[in-house]
Amino acid sequence: PSPSERACLAQSPDMSIMAGNQMASPSYGGVVKSWNGMKGFGFITSDGFGGDVMFSKKDLAEDLREVQGKFLQGKAVAFDAAEGVDGRMKATAVQLVMVEGQAVAGMIKSYSEKNGYGFINSTAMGGEDLRFQNRDIPQAAMGANIIGQLVTFQVKTRPDGKMMACQLQFQSGQTAQKFSQMGFPDGMVHTPSPKGFGKGFGKGFGKGF
């Protein structure tokens, strides 16, 4: 890991504090045994059932719905269950459980490039908003509007005891690629010009240049 990654992981939160911040807990707990993002379904192993319980993409918390690859596999989850049309039990309202050292998911709620920070909302953190710094977002997204984007991130504890998000990554590969294609070679991104700027900018530009 890079120095910044090591610093982030070294400051992971106290799980005893986290336990008190959870929202109304779902009925069951388990571990994701498998997840097929292409087909949109997976299975959870839970002591509360005799076998594996199936879940689909629409049963995931909204801030998890673009996770790729094997991100979900092996992750601890909490969920409710309901009987499906085939009579089998199916997992619903699936959300990640915060585990020390593991990445979680969330949605960027706000971000100010001018102030250099923003906030992420995450169901895995009990719906709490976590602050992040501009140095923690992917370089190719610097200068772009990232509000509403789904991300994965690590959690660290600040010196004042508050938790903070770091090492943000876009969940969707298409989103990451879009920002990368928008960016300059140095990673900066084209941003809209101020209103009215350029209306007459090029009309006489260079006439006497």
C-alpha atoms as a printed R data frame, in Angstrom:
    type eleno elety resid chain resno       x       y       z
1   ATOM     1    CA   PRO     A     1   0.000   0.000   0.000
2   ATOM     2    CA   SER     A     2   1.018   3.600  -0.572
3   ATOM     3    CA   PRO     A     3   1.838   5.853   2.434
4   ATOM     4    CA   SER     A     4  -1.630   7.446   2.246
5   ATOM     5    CA   GLU     A     5  -3.285   4.007   2.099
6   ATOM     6    CA   ARG     A     6  -1.282   2.782   5.091
7   ATOM     7    CA   ALA     A     7  -2.252   5.915   7.020
8   ATOM     8    CA   CYS     A     8  -5.897   5.337   6.177
9   ATOM     9    CA   LEU     A     9  -5.876   1.673   7.218
10  ATOM    10    CA   ALA     A    10  -3.913   2.410  10.380
11  ATOM    11    CA   GLN     A    11  -6.659   4.730  11.571
12  ATOM    12    CA   SER     A    12  -9.622   2.380  11.160
13  ATOM    13    CA   PRO     A    13 -12.471   3.073  13.579
14  ATOM    14    CA   ASP     A    14 -13.171   1.560  16.976
15  ATOM    15    CA   MET     A    15 -15.857  -1.055  16.286
16  ATOM    16    CA   SER     A    16 -17.321  -0.684  19.777
17  ATOM    17    CA   ILE     A    17 -18.231   2.887  18.803
18  ATOM    18    CA   MET     A    18 -19.633   1.749  15.478
19  ATOM    19    CA   ALA     A    19 -21.988  -0.712  17.146
20  ATOM    20    CA   GLY     A    20 -23.896   2.132  18.743
21  ATOM    21    CA   ASN     A    21 -24.380   3.981  15.467
22  ATOM    22    CA   GLN     A    22 -26.294   1.328  13.519
23  ATOM    23    CA   MET     A    23 -29.779   2.045  12.243
24  ATOM    24    CA   ALA     A    24 -32.711  -0.238  13.149
25  ATOM    25    CA   SER     A    25 -31.097  -3.602  12.543
26  ATOM    26    CA   PRO     A    26 -32.527  -6.085  10.021
27  ATOM    27    CA   SER     A    27 -33.612  -9.506  11.256
28  ATOM    28    CA   TYR     A    28 -30.677 -11.619  10.068
29  ATOM    29    CA   GLY     A    29 -26.927 -11.551   9.633
30  ATOM    30    CA   GLY     A    30 -24.714 -13.504   7.277
31  ATOM    31    CA   VAL     A    31 -21.845 -13.482   4.813
32  ATOM    32    CA   VAL     A    32 -22.106 -13.105   1.039
33  ATOM    33    CA   LYS     A    33 -21.079 -16.472  -0.403
34  ATOM    34    CA   SER     A    34 -21.243 -15.417  -4.040
35  ATOM    35    CA   TRP     A    35 -22.329 -12.513  -6.212
36  ATOM    36    CA   ASN     A    36 -22.777 -12.395  -9.990
37  ATOM    37    CA   GLY     A    37 -22.966  -8.751 -10.992
38  ATOM    38    CA   MET     A    38 -23.638  -9.567 -14.645
39  ATOM    39    CA   LYS     A    39 -26.698 -11.677 -13.808
40  ATOM    40    CA   GLY     A    40 -27.688  -9.525 -10.842
41  ATOM    41    CA   PHE     A    41 -28.024 -12.102  -8.074
42  ATOM    42    CA   GLY     A    42 -26.043 -13.848  -5.370
43  ATOM    43    CA   PHE     A    43 -26.272 -15.989  -2.231
44  ATOM    44    CA   ILE     A    44 -25.832 -15.351   1.478
45  ATOM    45    CA   THR     A    45 -24.768 -17.940   4.030
46  ATOM    46    CA   SER     A    46 -26.583 -17.398   7.317
47  ATOM    47    CA   ASP     A    47 -26.954 -19.402  10.529
48  ATOM    48    CA   GLY     A    48 -30.585 -18.317  10.588
49  ATOM    49    CA   PHE     A    49 -31.409 -20.578   7.631
50  ATOM    50    CA   GLY     A    50 -30.857 -24.198   6.739
51  ATOM    51    CA   GLY     A    51 -29.148 -23.293   3.475
52  ATOM    52    CA   ASP     A    52 -27.974 -20.375   1.380
53  ATOM    53    CA   VAL     A    53 -30.398 -17.501   0.817
54  ATOM    54    CA   MET     A    54 -30.664 -15.865  -2.592
55  ATOM    55    CA   PHE     A    55 -30.758 -12.099  -3.126
56  ATOM    56    CA   SER     A    56 -30.971  -9.925  -6.232
57  ATOM    57    CA   LYS     A    57 -29.617  -6.524  -7.191
58  ATOM    58    CA   LYS     A    58 -32.899  -4.807  -6.361
59  ATOM    59    CA   ASP     A    59 -32.634  -6.182  -2.812
60  ATOM    60    CA   LEU     A    60 -29.346  -4.348  -2.197
61  ATOM    61    CA   ALA     A    61 -29.255  -1.030  -0.393
62  ATOM    62    CA   GLU     A    62 -29.268   1.798  -2.950
63  ATOM    63    CA   ASP     A    63 -25.677   2.737  -2.167
64  ATOM    64    CA   LEU     A    64 -24.517  -0.788  -3.151
65  ATOM    65    CA   ARG     A    65 -26.171  -1.191  -6.528
66  ATOM    66    CA   GLU     A    66 -23.166  -0.467  -8.744
67  ATOM    67    CA   VAL     A    67 -20.517  -2.503  -6.932
68  ATOM    68    CA   GLN     A    68 -18.413  -4.535  -9.329
69  ATOM    69    CA   GLY     A    69 -16.588  -7.849  -9.443
70  ATOM    70    CA   LYS     A    70 -15.977  -9.635  -6.161
71  ATOM    71    CA   PHE     A    71 -16.475  -6.630  -3.890
72  ATOM    72    CA   LEU     A    72 -19.449  -8.246  -2.116
73  ATOM    73    CA   GLN     A    73 -18.009 -11.738  -1.775
74  ATOM    74    CA   GLY     A    74 -17.024 -12.533   1.795
75  ATOM    75    CA   LYS     A    75 -18.581  -9.334   3.116
76  ATOM    76    CA   ALA     A    76 -20.680  -9.407   6.282
77  ATOM    77    CA   VAL     A    77 -24.264  -8.281   5.660
78  ATOM    78    CA   ALA     A    78 -27.505  -7.718   7.522
79  ATOM    79    CA   PHE     A    79 -30.817  -8.439   5.850
80  ATOM    80    CA   ASP     A    80 -34.514  -9.191   6.154
81  ATOM    81    CA   ALA     A    81 -36.163 -12.168   4.471
82  ATOM    82    CA   ALA     A    82 -39.426 -12.839   2.677
83  ATOM    83    CA   GLU     A    83 -40.981 -15.836   0.986
84  ATOM    84    CA   GLY     A    84 -40.602 -15.787  -2.806
85  ATOM    85    CA   VAL     A    85 -43.150 -16.872  -5.402
86  ATOM    86    CA   ASP     A    86 -41.516 -20.315  -5.456
87  ATOM    87    CA   GLY     A    87 -42.020 -20.716  -1.715
88  ATOM    88    CA   ARG     A    88 -38.346 -20.286  -0.892
89  ATOM    89    CA   MET     A    89 -37.062 -17.621   1.452
90  ATOM    90    CA   LYS     A    90 -35.259 -14.721  -0.209
91  ATOM    91    CA   ALA     A    91 -33.064 -12.037   1.331
92  ATOM    92    CA   THR     A    92 -34.344  -8.457   1.150
93  ATOM    93    CA   ALA     A    93 -33.036  -5.075   2.325
94  ATOM    94    CA   VAL     A    94 -29.433  -6.314   2.152
95  ATOM    95    CA   GLN     A    95 -26.870  -3.902   3.579
96  ATOM    96    CA   LEU     A    96 -23.199  -4.136   4.452
97  ATOM    97    CA   VAL     A    97 -22.048  -4.409   8.037
98  ATOM    98    CA   MET     A    98 -19.013  -2.323   8.898
99  ATOM    99    CA   VAL     A    99 -16.015  -4.575   9.571
100 ATOM   100    CA   GLU     A   100 -12.664  -3.117  10.582
101 ATOM   101    CA   GLY     A   101 -10.242  -2.936   7.655
102 ATOM   102    CA   GLN     A   102 -12.846  -3.682   4.966
103 ATOM   103    CA   ALA     A   103 -14.064  -1.201   2.379
104 ATOM   104    CA   VAL     A   104 -17.701  -0.108   2.529
105 ATOM   105    CA   ALA     A   105 -20.010   1.642   0.082
106 ATOM   106    CA   GLY     A   106 -21.907   4.904   0.003
107 ATOM   107    CA   MET     A   107 -23.203   7.829  -2.035
108 ATOM   108    CA   ILE     A   108 -21.530  11.226  -2.300
109 ATOM   109    CA   LYS     A   109 -24.018  13.577  -0.673
110 ATOM   110    CA   SER     A   110 -22.140  16.835  -1.146
111 ATOM   111    CA   TYR     A   111 -18.776  18.133  -2.304
112 ATOM   112    CA   SER     A   112 -17.157  21.565  -2.536
113 ATOM   113    CA   GLU     A   113 -13.981  21.766  -4.586
114 ATOM   114    CA   LYS     A   114 -13.459  25.296  -3.271
115 ATOM   115    CA   ASN     A   115 -13.530  24.137   0.359
116 ATOM   116    CA   GLY     A   116 -11.711  20.903  -0.439
117 ATOM   117    CA   TYR     A   117 -14.069  18.447   1.234
118 ATOM   118    CA   GLY     A   118 -17.436  16.727   0.981
119 ATOM   119    CA   PHE     A   119 -19.675  14.152   2.673
120 ATOM   120    CA   ILE     A   120 -20.675  10.552   1.929
121 ATOM   121    CA   ASN     A   121 -23.811   8.880   3.244
122 ATOM   122    CA   SER     A   122 -23.535   5.145   3.871
123 ATOM   123    CA   THR     A   123 -26.032   2.555   5.113
124 ATOM   124    CA   ALA     A   124 -23.089   0.496   6.411
125 ATOM   125    CA   MET     A   125 -22.303   3.378   8.762
126 ATOM   126    CA   GLY     A   126 -25.840   3.530  10.116
127 ATOM   127    CA   GLY     A   127 -26.815   6.285   7.682
128 ATOM   128    CA   GLU     A   128 -24.165   8.608   9.119
129 ATOM   129    CA   ASP     A   129 -22.512  11.216   6.890
130 ATOM   130    CA   LEU     A   130 -18.737  10.861   6.675
131 ATOM   131    CA   ARG     A   131 -16.455  13.674   5.619
132 ATOM   132    CA   PHE     A   132 -13.764  13.191   2.968
133 ATOM   133    CA   GLN     A   133 -11.004  15.430   1.621
134 ATOM   134    CA   ASN     A   134 -10.437  16.250  -2.054
135 ATOM   135    CA   ARG     A   135  -7.172  14.288  -1.964
136 ATOM   136    CA   ASP     A   136  -9.233  11.133  -1.351
137 ATOM   137    CA   ILE     A   137 -11.258  11.245  -4.586
138 ATOM   138    CA   PRO     A   138  -9.917   9.657  -7.804
139 ATOM   139    CA   GLN     A   139  -7.586  12.122  -9.519
140 ATOM   140    CA   ALA     A   140  -9.449  11.943 -12.825
141 ATOM   141    CA   ALA     A   141 -12.596  13.292 -11.125
142 ATOM   142    CA   MET     A   142 -10.955  16.438  -9.767
143 ATOM   143    CA   GLY     A   143 -13.028  19.416 -10.900
144 ATOM   144    CA   ALA     A   144 -16.060  17.321 -11.941
145 ATOM   145    CA   ASN     A   145 -19.529  17.186 -10.424
146 ATOM   146    CA   ILE     A   146 -19.416  13.999  -8.347
147 ATOM   147    CA   ILE     A   147 -22.488  14.581  -6.167
148 ATOM   148    CA   GLY     A   148 -24.779  11.550  -6.266
149 ATOM   149    CA   GLN     A   149 -22.062   9.157  -7.450
150 ATOM   150    CA   LEU     A   150 -21.819   5.742  -5.772
151 ATOM   151    CA   VAL     A   151 -18.402   4.945  -4.311
152 ATOM   152    CA   THR     A   152 -16.538   2.448  -2.171
153 ATOM   153    CA   PHE     A   153 -14.178   3.721   0.516
154 ATOM   154    CA   GLN     A   154 -12.153   2.951   3.609
155 ATOM   155    CA   VAL     A   155 -12.878   4.453   7.020
156 ATOM   156    CA   LYS     A   156 -10.379   6.029   9.389
157 ATOM   157    CA   THR     A   157 -10.649   7.817  12.714
158 ATOM   158    CA   ARG     A   158  -9.597  11.463  12.957
159 ATOM   159    CA   PRO     A   159  -7.590  12.801  15.921
160 ATOM   160    CA   ASP     A   160 -10.817  14.280  17.333
161 ATOM   161    CA   GLY     A   161 -12.412  10.813  17.362
162 ATOM   162    CA   LYS     A   162 -14.742  11.402  14.427
163 ATOM   163    CA   MET     A   163 -14.753   8.977  11.518
164 ATOM   164    CA   MET     A   164 -13.699  10.004   8.036
165 ATOM   165    CA   ALA     A   165 -13.816   8.424   4.563
166 ATOM   166    CA   CYS     A   166 -10.667   7.894   2.520
167 ATOM   167    CA   GLN     A   167  -9.488   6.078  -0.633
168 ATOM   168    CA   LEU     A   168 -12.689   6.719  -2.586
169 ATOM   169    CA   GLN     A   169 -13.277   4.667  -5.731
170 ATOM   170    CA   PHE     A   170 -16.241   4.812  -8.099
171 ATOM   171    CA   GLN     A   171 -18.352   1.653  -7.957
172 ATOM   172    CA   SER     A   172 -19.141   1.776 -11.665
173 ATOM   173    CA   GLY     A   173 -16.322   1.136 -14.109
174 ATOM   174    CA   GLN     A   174 -18.234   3.165 -16.706
175 ATOM   175    CA   THR     A   175 -18.331   6.166 -14.377
176 ATOM   176    CA   ALA     A   176 -14.599   5.919 -13.713
177 ATOM   177    CA   GLN     A   177 -13.924   5.646 -17.448
178 ATOM   178    CA   LYS     A   178 -16.152   8.638 -18.206
179 ATOM   179    CA   PHE     A   179 -14.241  10.875 -15.833
180 ATOM   180    CA   SER     A   180 -10.939   9.521 -17.107
181 ATOM   181    CA   GLN     A   181 -11.892  10.353 -20.708
182 ATOM   182    CA   MET     A   182 -12.959  13.854 -19.663
183 ATOM   183    CA   GLY     A   183  -9.679  14.526 -17.923
184 ATOM   184    CA   PHE     A   184  -6.498  16.125 -19.105
185 ATOM   185    CA   PRO     A   185  -3.282  14.085 -19.068
186 ATOM   186    CA   ASP     A   186  -2.478  15.497 -15.635
187 ATOM   187    CA   GLY     A   187  -5.778  14.160 -14.298
188 ATOM   188    CA   MET     A   188  -7.668  17.444 -14.250
189 ATOM   189    CA   VAL     A   189 -11.148  17.573 -15.717
190 ATOM   190    CA   HIS     A   190 -12.838  20.011 -18.091
191 ATOM   191    CA   THR     A   191 -15.267  22.098 -16.063
192 ATOM   192    CA   PRO     A   192 -18.078  24.331 -17.362
193 ATOM   193    CA   SER     A   193 -17.082  27.936 -17.975
194 ATOM   194    CA   PRO     A   194 -18.695  30.612 -15.788
195 ATOM   195    CA   LYS     A   195 -22.047  31.807 -17.123
196 ATOM   196    CA   GLY     A   196 -21.586  34.179 -20.012
197 ATOM   197    CA   PHE     A   197 -17.873  33.573 -20.264
198 ATOM   198    CA   GLY     A   198 -16.745  33.163 -23.839
199 ATOM   199    CA   LYS     A   199 -19.839  34.624 -25.567
200 ATOM   200    CA   GLY     A   200 -17.696  37.146 -27.317
201 ATOM   201    CA   PHE     A   201 -14.374  35.752 -26.349
202 ATOM   202    CA   GLY     A   202 -13.403  34.374 -29.710
203 ATOM   203    CA   LYS     A   203 -15.003  36.958 -31.995
204 ATOM   204    CA   GLY     A   204 -12.026  39.252 -32.203
205 ATOM   205    CA   PHE     A   205  -9.481  37.095 -30.548
206 ATOM   206    CA   GLY     A   206  -6.210  37.098 -32.390
207 ATOM   207    CA   LYS     A   207  -7.018  39.975 -34.806
208 ATOM   208    CA   GLY     A   208  -4.002  41.895 -33.746
209 ATOM   209    CA   PHE     A   209  -2.231  39.078 -32.082
